[in-house]
Coordinates of C-alpha atoms and ligand atoms in Angstrom, one line a residue:
M1 CA 23.5 -29.7 26.1
S2 CA 21.0 -32.4 26.0
D3 CA 21.9 -36.1 24.8
D4 CA 19.4 -35.6 21.9
S5 CA 21.9 -32.5 20.6
G6 CA 25.0 -34.3 21.3
A7 CA 24.0 -37.5 19.2
V8 CA 22.7 -35.1 16.6
L9 CA 26.0 -33.5 16.3
D10 CA 27.7 -36.8 16.2
Y11 CA 25.2 -37.8 13.2
H12 CA 26.4 -34.9 11.4
Q13 CA 29.9 -35.7 11.8
R14 CA 29.7 -39.1 10.8
T15 CA 27.7 -38.3 7.6
K16 CA 30.1 -35.9 6.1
H17 CA 31.7 -36.7 2.9
Q18 CA 35.5 -36.7 3.3
L19 CA 38.2 -36.1 0.6
N20 CA 39.2 -39.6 1.4
G21 CA 36.2 -41.3 1.9
Y22 CA 32.4 -41.0 1.3
A23 CA 29.4 -41.3 4.4
K24 CA 28.4 -44.8 4.6
G25 CA 26.0 -45.7 1.7
P26 CA 25.1 -48.8 -0.2
A27 CA 28.2 -50.4 -1.9
S28 CA 25.8 -50.8 -4.9
L29 CA 22.4 -49.8 -6.1
D30 CA 19.8 -52.6 -5.9
W31 CA 17.7 -51.5 -8.8
D32 CA 15.1 -53.9 -8.2
D33 CA 14.5 -52.6 -4.7
Q34 CA 14.1 -48.8 -5.8
P35 CA 11.3 -47.7 -3.9
S36 CA 8.4 -46.1 -5.8
P37 CA 8.2 -42.4 -6.2
F38 CA 4.6 -42.5 -6.0
R39 CA 2.9 -43.4 -2.6
R40 CA -0.9 -44.8 -2.8
F41 CA -3.0 -45.9 -0.2
D42 CA -5.1 -49.0 -0.9
G43 CA -8.6 -48.7 0.2
C44 CA -9.3 -45.2 0.3
E45 CA -12.2 -43.4 -1.7
T46 CA -10.4 -41.0 -4.3
V47 CA -11.2 -37.4 -5.2
A48 CA -10.7 -36.1 -8.7
L49 CA -9.1 -32.8 -9.3
P50 CA -10.0 -30.8 -12.3
Q51 CA -7.6 -31.4 -15.3
P52 CA -3.9 -30.2 -14.3
G53 CA -2.4 -27.8 -16.7
A54 CA -4.3 -24.1 -16.2
E55 CA -1.9 -21.2 -15.9
L56 CA -2.0 -18.4 -13.2
D57 CA -3.2 -15.0 -14.2
C58 CA 0.2 -13.5 -12.8
R59 CA 3.7 -13.2 -14.0
Y60 CA 6.5 -14.6 -12.2
A61 CA 7.7 -11.0 -11.0
D62 CA 4.4 -10.4 -9.4
L63 CA 5.1 -12.8 -6.9
D64 CA 7.7 -10.2 -5.6
R65 CA 4.7 -8.0 -4.2
P66 CA 2.3 -10.7 -3.2
A67 CA -0.1 -8.3 -1.8
T68 CA -0.9 -6.9 -5.1
I69 CA -2.1 -10.2 -6.3
P70 CA -5.9 -10.7 -6.2
A71 CA -7.4 -13.6 -4.0
Q72 CA -8.6 -16.3 -6.3
P73 CA -11.8 -18.2 -5.0
L74 CA -11.6 -21.1 -2.9
T75 CA -12.6 -23.9 -5.6
L76 CA -11.3 -27.3 -6.0
A77 CA -9.7 -26.1 -9.4
N78 CA -7.8 -23.5 -7.7
V79 CA -6.6 -26.0 -4.9
G80 CA -5.9 -28.6 -7.4
L81 CA -3.3 -25.7 -9.2
L82 CA -2.1 -25.0 -5.8
L83 CA -1.1 -28.7 -5.3
E84 CA 0.2 -29.2 -8.7
L85 CA 2.6 -26.3 -8.9
S86 CA 3.5 -27.0 -5.6
F87 CA 4.4 -30.9 -5.8
G88 CA 2.8 -32.2 -9.0
L89 CA 4.5 -33.4 -12.2
S90 CA 6.2 -31.0 -14.6
A91 CA 7.2 -33.4 -17.3
W92 CA 8.4 -36.6 -17.9
K93 CA 12.2 -37.9 -19.3
Q94 CA 12.7 -40.6 -21.3
F95 CA 15.9 -42.3 -22.6
G96 CA 15.7 -45.5 -24.5
P97 CA 13.0 -47.8 -22.5
D98 CA 13.6 -45.6 -18.9
R99 CA 10.8 -43.1 -18.4
W100 CA 10.9 -40.9 -15.3
A101 CA 8.8 -38.0 -13.9
L102 CA 10.1 -34.7 -12.7
R103 CA 8.0 -32.6 -10.4
C104 CA 7.8 -29.0 -9.4
N105 CA 9.6 -29.5 -6.6
P106 CA 13.0 -30.6 -6.6
S107 CA 14.4 -33.7 -4.8
S108 CA 17.7 -35.0 -4.4
G109 CA 18.1 -37.9 -6.9
N110 CA 14.8 -37.4 -8.0
L111 CA 13.7 -39.5 -5.2
H112 CA 10.9 -37.5 -3.6
P113 CA 10.6 -38.5 0.0
T114 CA 8.4 -35.9 0.7
E115 CA 4.6 -36.2 0.8
A116 CA 1.9 -33.9 0.8
Y117 CA -1.7 -34.0 2.9
L118 CA -4.5 -31.7 2.5
L119 CA -6.8 -31.3 5.7
C120 CA -10.1 -29.5 4.9
T121 CA -12.5 -28.4 7.6
D122 CA -14.7 -26.3 5.0
P123 CA -17.5 -28.4 3.8
G124 CA -18.0 -25.7 1.1
L125 CA -14.8 -27.1 -0.7
L126 CA -14.5 -31.0 0.3
A127 CA -16.0 -33.0 3.1
A128 CA -14.2 -32.3 6.2
G129 CA -11.1 -34.8 6.1
V130 CA -7.6 -35.7 5.5
Y131 CA -6.6 -36.2 2.0
H132 CA -3.6 -37.6 0.5
Y133 CA -2.0 -36.0 -2.7
V134 CA -1.0 -38.5 -5.5
S135 CA 0.9 -36.3 -7.8
H136 CA 1.2 -39.1 -10.7
D137 CA -2.8 -39.3 -10.8
H138 CA -3.3 -35.6 -9.4
H139 CA -6.2 -36.7 -7.2
L140 CA -6.8 -37.0 -3.8
E141 CA -7.1 -40.3 -1.5
R142 CA -9.4 -39.6 1.3
R143 CA -7.7 -41.0 4.5
C144 CA -10.2 -39.9 7.3
R145 CA -13.5 -38.3 7.4
F146 CA -14.4 -36.4 10.2
D147 CA -16.9 -33.9 12.0
A148 CA -15.6 -30.6 11.6
A149 CA -18.9 -28.9 12.7
D150 CA -17.0 -27.4 15.8
L151 CA -14.1 -26.0 13.5
P152 CA -13.7 -22.9 11.8
A153 CA -13.8 -23.4 7.9
G154 CA -10.1 -23.7 6.9
L155 CA -7.5 -25.3 4.7
Y156 CA -4.3 -27.0 5.7
V157 CA -1.3 -28.6 4.0
G158 CA 0.8 -31.1 6.0
L159 CA 4.3 -32.4 4.7
S160 CA 6.1 -35.7 5.6
S161 CA 8.8 -37.5 4.5
I162 CA 9.6 -41.1 3.8
H163 CA 13.3 -41.6 4.9
W164 CA 13.6 -44.9 3.1
R165 CA 12.9 -43.5 -0.2
E166 CA 16.4 -41.4 -0.1
A167 CA 18.3 -43.8 2.3
W168 CA 17.6 -46.5 -0.7
K169 CA 20.5 -44.3 -2.3
Y170 CA 22.2 -42.3 -0.1
G171 CA 22.4 -44.5 2.9
E172 CA 23.4 -42.7 6.4
R173 CA 23.5 -39.0 4.7
A174 CA 20.0 -39.2 3.3
F175 CA 18.3 -37.7 6.4
R176 CA 19.9 -34.8 5.5
Y177 CA 18.4 -34.8 2.0
C178 CA 15.0 -35.2 3.2
Q179 CA 15.1 -32.2 5.0
H180 CA 16.4 -30.1 2.3
D181 CA 13.3 -31.4 0.2
I182 CA 10.9 -30.1 3.0
G183 CA 12.5 -26.7 2.6
H184 CA 12.1 -27.0 -1.3
A185 CA 8.5 -28.2 -0.9
L186 CA 7.3 -25.5 1.6
A187 CA 8.9 -22.8 -0.9
A188 CA 7.1 -24.5 -3.6
L189 CA 3.9 -24.3 -1.7
S190 CA 4.6 -20.6 -0.9
Y191 CA 5.3 -19.5 -4.4
A192 CA 2.2 -21.3 -5.7
A193 CA -0.1 -19.9 -3.0
A194 CA 1.2 -16.5 -3.7
G195 CA 0.5 -17.1 -7.6
L196 CA -3.1 -17.6 -6.6
G197 CA -3.3 -14.4 -3.9
W198 CA -3.3 -16.9 -1.1
R199 CA -0.7 -17.1 1.6
V200 CA 0.9 -19.8 3.4
E201 CA 1.0 -19.5 7.3
L202 CA 3.3 -22.1 8.7
L203 CA 2.0 -23.2 12.0
S204 CA 5.5 -23.7 13.5
E205 CA 4.2 -24.2 17.1
A206 CA 2.9 -27.6 16.3
G207 CA 4.9 -30.7 17.3
D208 CA 5.6 -33.5 15.4
A209 CA 3.4 -36.1 17.7
E210 CA 0.6 -33.5 16.9
I211 CA 1.0 -33.2 13.1
G212 CA 1.5 -37.2 13.0
A213 CA -1.6 -37.7 14.8
W214 CA -3.7 -35.0 12.5
L215 CA -2.2 -36.7 9.0
G216 CA -2.8 -40.2 10.3
L217 CA 1.1 -40.9 10.1
D218 CA 0.9 -42.4 14.0
R219 CA -1.4 -45.1 12.6
A220 CA 1.5 -47.8 12.5
A221 CA -0.7 -50.5 11.1
D222 CA -1.4 -48.5 8.1
F223 CA 2.0 -48.5 6.8
V224 CA 4.9 -51.0 5.9
A225 CA 7.3 -50.6 9.2
D226 CA 10.4 -49.9 7.3
E227 CA 8.6 -47.5 4.9
R228 CA 7.0 -45.2 7.5
E229 CA 6.6 -41.4 7.0
T230 CA 7.6 -39.1 9.4
P231 CA 5.6 -35.5 10.2
D232 CA 7.5 -32.4 9.1
L233 CA 5.3 -29.3 8.7
F234 CA 1.6 -28.2 9.1
C235 CA 0.5 -25.0 7.3
R236 CA -2.7 -22.9 7.2
I237 CA -3.4 -21.7 3.7
D238 CA -4.9 -18.2 4.0
T239 CA -7.1 -18.0 1.1
G240 CA -8.1 -14.5 1.9
A241 CA -11.9 -15.7 2.0
G242 CA -12.0 -14.1 5.5
A243 CA -14.0 -17.1 7.0
E244 CA -11.0 -18.8 8.5
G245 CA -11.1 -18.6 12.2
E246 CA -8.5 -19.1 14.7
F247 CA -6.5 -22.3 14.3
S248 CA -6.6 -24.3 17.5
G249 CA -4.6 -27.5 17.5
P250 CA -6.3 -29.1 20.6
A251 CA -9.6 -28.5 18.9
L252 CA -8.6 -30.1 15.5
S253 CA -7.2 -33.2 17.7
Q254 CA -10.6 -33.4 19.6
S255 CA -12.6 -33.4 16.4
L256 CA -10.3 -36.1 14.8
Q257 CA -10.8 -38.5 17.8
S258 CA -14.2 -39.7 16.3
G259 CA -12.7 -39.4 12.8
E260 CA -13.0 -42.5 10.6
W261 CA -9.8 -43.4 8.7
F262 CA -9.5 -45.5 5.6
G263 CA -6.9 -47.4 3.7
S264 CA -3.2 -48.7 4.1
A265 CA -0.4 -47.5 2.4
K266 CA 1.1 -49.9 -0.5
R267 CA 4.4 -51.2 -0.2
L268 CA 7.2 -49.4 -2.0
S269 CA 9.8 -51.6 -2.4
G270 CA 10.4 -55.2 -2.0
R271 CA 13.5 -56.2 0.0
H272 CA 15.2 -53.5 2.0
F273 CA 18.3 -55.2 1.2
Y274 CA 20.4 -52.4 3.1
R275 CA 19.3 -50.9 6.4
W276 CA 20.3 -47.5 7.9
P277 CA 19.4 -47.5 11.6
I278 CA 21.0 -44.3 12.2
I279 CA 18.2 -42.5 10.3
D280 CA 15.9 -43.8 12.6
Q281 CA 17.7 -42.7 15.7
V282 CA 18.6 -39.1 14.4
A283 CA 14.9 -38.7 13.5
E284 CA 14.0 -39.7 16.9
H285 CA 16.5 -37.2 18.2
T286 CA 15.2 -34.6 16.4
L287 CA 11.8 -34.8 17.1
K288 CA 10.4 -31.4 17.4
P289 CA 8.1 -30.8 20.5
P290 CA 5.5 -28.0 20.6
T291 CA 6.8 -24.6 20.7
P292 CA 5.8 -21.1 21.4
A293 CA 3.9 -19.7 18.3
E294 CA 6.8 -17.5 16.4
R295 CA 5.9 -15.0 13.2
L296 CA 8.1 -12.7 11.6
T297 CA 7.6 -9.3 10.3
L298 CA 9.4 -9.0 7.2
P299 CA 10.8 -5.7 5.4
A300 CA 9.6 -4.9 2.0
L301 CA 12.3 -5.3 -0.5
E302 CA 12.1 -3.8 -3.9
L303 CA 13.8 -6.2 -6.6
A304 CA 14.8 -5.3 -10.1
P305 CA 12.8 -7.0 -12.7
P306 CA 14.2 -10.3 -13.8
S307 CA 15.5 -10.9 -17.4
Q308 CA 12.4 -13.0 -18.3
N309 CA 9.1 -12.7 -16.8
P310 CA 6.5 -15.7 -18.2
A311 CA 3.2 -16.4 -16.2
A312 CA 4.4 -17.5 -12.9
S313 CA 3.0 -21.1 -13.6
R314 CA 5.0 -21.3 -16.4
L315 CA 8.2 -20.6 -14.8
I316 CA 7.3 -22.9 -12.0
R317 CA 6.8 -25.9 -14.3
Q318 CA 9.8 -25.3 -16.1
R319 CA 11.9 -25.5 -13.1
R320 CA 14.6 -28.3 -13.8
S321 CA 18.1 -29.3 -12.7
A322 CA 21.3 -28.7 -15.0
Q323 CA 22.9 -31.7 -15.5
H324 CA 26.0 -30.1 -17.2
F325 CA 27.0 -26.2 -17.8
N326 CA 28.5 -24.6 -20.7
G327 CA 32.0 -23.9 -19.1
K328 CA 32.8 -21.6 -22.0
S329 CA 29.2 -19.5 -21.7
A330 CA 29.1 -15.9 -21.8
P331 CA 29.3 -14.3 -18.2
L332 CA 25.9 -13.8 -16.4
P333 CA 24.7 -10.3 -16.8
L334 CA 25.3 -8.3 -13.7
A335 CA 21.7 -7.5 -13.1
D336 CA 20.8 -11.2 -13.1
F337 CA 23.4 -11.8 -10.5
Y338 CA 22.1 -8.8 -8.3
R339 CA 18.7 -9.8 -8.3
I340 CA 19.3 -13.8 -7.6
F341 CA 21.1 -12.8 -4.6
A342 CA 18.7 -10.0 -3.6
A343 CA 16.1 -12.4 -3.7
L344 CA 17.7 -14.6 -1.1
L345 CA 17.4 -11.9 1.7
P346 CA 14.6 -12.0 4.1
A347 CA 11.6 -9.9 2.6
A348 CA 7.9 -9.9 2.5
K349 CA 7.8 -12.3 -0.4
P350 CA 7.3 -16.0 -0.9
P351 CA 8.7 -18.4 0.4
F352 CA 9.7 -16.0 3.4
T353 CA 6.1 -15.2 4.3
A354 CA 6.3 -18.8 4.9
W355 CA 8.8 -18.9 7.2
N356 CA 8.9 -18.0 11.0
W357 CA 12.8 -17.5 12.1
P358 CA 15.5 -15.0 11.6
A359 CA 17.9 -16.0 8.9
Q360 CA 20.5 -18.5 9.9
V361 CA 21.9 -19.7 6.8
H362 CA 24.5 -17.5 4.9
I363 CA 26.2 -17.9 1.5
V364 CA 29.8 -18.6 0.6
L365 CA 30.1 -17.7 -3.2
F366 CA 32.5 -19.0 -5.8
V367 CA 32.1 -16.5 -8.7
H368 CA 33.5 -18.2 -12.0
R369 CA 31.5 -15.9 -14.8
V370 CA 29.6 -12.8 -13.6
D371 CA 29.9 -9.7 -16.0
G372 CA 31.4 -6.8 -13.5
I373 CA 32.3 -9.0 -10.8
E374 CA 35.9 -10.3 -10.5
P375 CA 36.2 -13.9 -10.1
G376 CA 36.8 -15.1 -6.5
L377 CA 35.6 -16.0 -3.4
Y378 CA 32.8 -14.2 -1.7
F379 CA 30.7 -14.2 1.3
L380 CA 26.9 -12.6 1.2
P381 CA 25.6 -12.4 4.9
R382 CA 21.5 -12.7 5.0
S383 CA 21.5 -10.8 8.4
A384 CA 23.0 -7.7 9.9
E385 CA 25.3 -9.5 12.3
A386 CA 26.5 -12.2 10.4
A387 CA 29.7 -10.8 8.7
D388 CA 30.9 -9.5 12.2
R389 CA 30.3 -13.1 13.7
I390 CA 31.9 -15.3 11.1
R391 CA 34.9 -13.1 10.2
P392 CA 36.8 -13.6 13.2
A393 CA 36.1 -17.5 13.1
C394 CA 37.8 -17.6 9.4
A395 CA 41.3 -17.7 8.1
A396 CA 43.3 -14.4 8.7
D397 CA 44.4 -14.1 5.0
Y398 CA 40.9 -13.3 3.3
V399 CA 40.8 -9.4 2.8
W400 CA 37.0 -9.1 3.4
Q401 CA 36.6 -5.9 1.0
R402 CA 33.2 -4.8 0.7
V403 CA 31.9 -5.0 -2.9
D404 CA 29.7 -2.0 -4.3
A405 CA 26.4 -4.0 -4.7
P406 CA 22.8 -3.2 -3.7
F407 CA 23.3 -5.6 -0.7
E408 CA 26.1 -6.5 1.8
L409 CA 28.6 -8.3 -0.1
Y410 CA 32.4 -9.3 0.8
R411 CA 35.1 -10.3 -1.4
L412 CA 37.2 -12.7 0.6
Q413 CA 39.7 -13.4 -1.8
A414 CA 40.0 -12.6 -6.0
G415 CA 41.2 -15.4 -8.2
N416 CA 40.2 -18.4 -10.3
V417 CA 38.2 -20.7 -7.8
R418 CA 36.8 -23.0 -10.4
Q419 CA 39.0 -25.9 -9.5
A420 CA 38.6 -25.2 -5.6
A421 CA 34.8 -25.5 -6.1
K422 CA 34.5 -28.5 -8.3
T423 CA 37.0 -30.5 -5.7
L424 CA 35.1 -29.3 -2.7
S425 CA 31.7 -30.7 -4.6
C426 CA 32.8 -33.9 -4.8
H427 CA 34.8 -33.4 -8.0
Q428 CA 31.6 -32.4 -9.9
P429 CA 32.3 -30.1 -12.6
I430 CA 28.6 -28.6 -12.3
A431 CA 30.4 -26.6 -9.5
S432 CA 33.2 -25.2 -11.8
D433 CA 31.2 -24.8 -15.3
S434 CA 28.7 -22.4 -14.1
A435 CA 28.4 -18.9 -13.7
F436 CA 28.9 -19.1 -9.9
S437 CA 28.6 -22.1 -7.4
L438 CA 27.7 -21.5 -3.7
G439 CA 27.8 -23.3 -0.4
M440 CA 25.1 -22.4 2.6
L441 CA 26.8 -21.7 5.8
A442 CA 24.6 -22.3 8.8
R443 CA 25.0 -21.1 12.4
F444 CA 25.2 -24.6 13.5
A445 CA 26.4 -25.8 16.9
D446 CA 24.7 -23.0 18.6
N447 CA 21.2 -23.8 17.1
V448 CA 21.7 -27.8 17.5
S449 CA 22.9 -27.3 20.8
A450 CA 19.9 -25.0 22.1
E451 CA 17.1 -27.4 20.7
A452 CA 18.2 -30.5 18.8
W453 CA 15.2 -30.2 16.3
R454 CA 16.6 -27.2 14.8
Y455 CA 18.9 -29.4 12.8
R456 CA 16.2 -30.3 10.6
R457 CA 15.2 -26.7 10.4
L458 CA 18.6 -25.4 9.2
F459 CA 18.6 -27.8 6.4
W460 CA 14.9 -26.6 5.7
E461 CA 16.1 -23.1 5.5
C462 CA 18.6 -24.3 3.0
G463 CA 15.9 -26.0 1.0
L464 CA 14.0 -22.9 1.0
L465 CA 17.2 -20.9 -0.5
G466 CA 17.2 -23.7 -2.9
Q467 CA 14.1 -23.3 -4.3
I468 CA 14.5 -19.7 -4.7
L469 CA 17.9 -20.3 -6.5
Y470 CA 16.1 -22.8 -8.9
L471 CA 13.2 -20.2 -10.0
E472 CA 15.4 -17.4 -9.9
A473 CA 18.0 -19.1 -12.3
E474 CA 14.9 -19.9 -14.6
A475 CA 14.0 -16.4 -14.5
A476 CA 17.7 -15.2 -15.6
G477 CA 17.2 -17.4 -18.6
V478 CA 20.0 -19.6 -17.0
R479 CA 19.6 -22.9 -14.8
G480 CA 20.5 -24.2 -11.5
T481 CA 21.0 -27.8 -9.5
G482 CA 21.5 -28.4 -5.9
I483 CA 24.5 -30.1 -5.0
G484 CA 24.1 -32.4 -1.8
C485 CA 27.4 -34.1 -2.6
F486 CA 30.3 -31.8 -1.1
F487 CA 33.4 -32.5 1.3
D488 CA 32.2 -30.9 4.4
D489 CA 35.1 -30.2 6.2
A490 CA 37.2 -29.3 3.2
V491 CA 34.7 -26.6 2.5
H492 CA 35.2 -25.5 6.4
G493 CA 38.9 -25.9 5.8
V494 CA 39.4 -23.7 2.7
L495 CA 37.3 -20.9 5.1
G496 CA 39.4 -21.7 7.9
L497 CA 36.6 -22.8 10.1
Q498 CA 37.7 -25.0 12.6
D499 CA 34.6 -26.4 14.7
Q500 CA 30.8 -27.0 14.4
T501 CA 29.8 -23.3 15.2
W502 CA 29.5 -23.0 11.4
Q503 CA 28.6 -25.7 8.9
S504 CA 28.1 -25.8 5.1
L505 CA 24.8 -27.7 4.6
Y506 CA 23.8 -27.5 1.0
H507 CA 25.7 -26.3 -2.3
F508 CA 24.1 -24.9 -5.3
T509 CA 25.3 -24.1 -8.8
V510 CA 23.7 -21.8 -11.6
G511 CA 25.0 -21.2 -15.0
E512 CA 24.0 -21.9 -19.1
P513 CA 22.9 -25.5 -19.0
L514 CA 24.0 -28.0 -21.5
E515 CA 21.0 -29.9 -22.7
D516 CA 21.3 -33.6 -23.5
N517 CA 19.9 -34.2 -26.5
R518 CA 19.4 -37.9 -26.4
L519 CA 16.8 -37.2 -23.5
Q520 CA 13.1 -36.8 -24.7
T521 CA 10.8 -34.7 -23.0
L522 CA 7.0 -35.6 -22.6
P523 CA 4.2 -33.6 -21.4
A524 CA 3.4 -34.1 -17.5
Y525 CA -0.1 -35.5 -17.6
A526 CA -0.9 -36.8 -21.1
H527 CA -1.3 -40.0 -19.1
L528 CA -4.4 -38.7 -17.5
A529 CA -6.0 -37.7 -20.5
Q530 CA -5.4 -41.3 -22.3
S531 CA -6.7 -42.9 -19.1
A532 CA -9.9 -40.6 -19.1
S533 CA -10.6 -41.3 -22.8
P534 CA -13.0 -44.0 -23.5
A535 CA -11.7 -47.6 -24.1
P536 CA -11.2 -48.5 -27.8
E537 CA -14.0 -51.0 -28.8
N538 CA -12.9 -54.3 -29.7
G539 CA -13.1 -55.5 -33.4
Ligands
FMN601 C1 19.2 -31.5 -2.1 C2 19.6 -31.9 -3.7 C3 20.9 -32.2 -3.9 C4 21.4 -32.5 -5.2 N1 22.7 -33.0 -5.1 C5 23.0 -33.2 -6.3 C6 24.6 -33.3 -6.6 O1 25.3 -33.5 -6.0 N2 24.8 -33.6 -8.1 C7 24.0 -33.5 -9.2 O2 24.3 -33.5 -10.3 N3 22.5 -33.1 -8.8 C8 22.3 -32.9 -7.8 N4 20.9 -32.6 -7.6 C9 20.1 -32.4 -8.4 C10 18.8 -33.6 -8.4 O3 19.4 -34.7 -9.1 C11 17.7 -33.3 -9.3 O4 17.2 -32.2 -8.6 C12 16.9 -34.3 -9.5 O5 17.4 -35.4 -10.3 C13 15.6 -34.1 -9.9 O6 15.3 -33.1 -11.4 P1 14.8 -31.7 -11.3 O7 15.6 -30.9 -10.5 O8 15.2 -31.6 -12.7 O9 13.5 -31.9 -10.9 C14 20.6 -32.2 -6.3 C15 19.3 -31.8 -5.9 C16 18.8 -31.6 -4.8 C17 17.3 -31.1 -4.4

């Protein structure tokens, strides 16, 4: 095992929440130092995108069979819609004097560490360049102009993280949440692209250093040192136009060498009172080198129709986290339960069409209120061999009774597991008042020991599953919430897992939401219409 892998396993151990103490975070929140959730660059030309709010022609369930959705033309309006439905605002919430934006992609604590960039080598769409997407203003900032005459026409999206945004609130554990959010963002992009009849191809062979150079993140002088952005993923958007040639990283790097860069990032927060050096260290230990290209062939899977099937864009924009659940709700219908979990299995549909690796993450399920499923603890393997592998590692008293379901599902133990779910998820009632909650169990030590950067990949996979659960919950007429706060080793203890072979990396809960009527909901982009209208005349 490399030194990097050892350091990453130590980071993971150190950032566990324990029943008798939480991972290291700020003693109190310095609200005046809260980082802005919107990055902007000074000194860049901006490129307006057409007015947000357009609807996709397809319905949510059409995304189950992306090949049947006609490819929309590659226009700025459609690129704007892609960005809006992936990373754009979905609403504003107001409580008294406080107002905050929600986005199509979820983020722990609504802090949004993920930034998105568009790289265009198709002059028919936009001058060749690197563009930063500003979700608040729904426009692009041109960071770089370069000559792409030697490159095939193409459209690319890069994702990066500003760890400080998340660390401000969550301290040392924040690096994990940033990775979850990359997974959510990749999934959001994959769903939005599918709605346009496009496909996201994750160019996972690229190393972080290359991605950083392509997006201009290695230009240290353009960023406040404590607010730097780290590269995560780079994707090609296959728009079906057929003009796109083979992507070549070296050719892109070569063309960018004569690029002209503009602007510098505005400061996000003033003081940086607390510092979390362990995050920079684990980021360094998990840098991804270039790797061989990997692509998966996925099975087709027929999913039963969801209970609610609005326009895909409407469902994407209505995604929210529930803050509270109705602990006395009617049980979730069995058909919805089956559909939600079938949607988590790798298949030729978004977001798995944007994922290049076999499933490493499986589900431990706390069933509370589901029609036809006895309350209890369950295990859902997401690959053929997973149940056989994990079973010997678990406590011997679990029954592993196969459930009659459209997929492999095992009951470990029947009974009321609400209190256990709540306690394990940092005593949060959202884990017990729902229809079900779950933990995402990753094949852990093997992956991290093989290649330290896979630590990030495991969290990305969990985020990918999180976004599926968020959207599927809406399609079932209920609501989901990601749960980053759980007592890691207490979860493993319940299952009888003794070491780091398997680790739970993300929790989730789904049920009937209770709305907080004190909160007002406002439209996502009314502020753009206001700023576009002519200024009132004086007098
Ligand atoms: C990775 C992750 C972890 C989260 N952890 C918790 C949690 O432990 N408890 C909770 O109440 N909400 C949790 N949330 C919900 C977020 O606070 C919520 O997504 C955020 O406020 C944004 O709101 P939205 O999802 O409605 O856009 C989590 C969300 C994510 C994505």
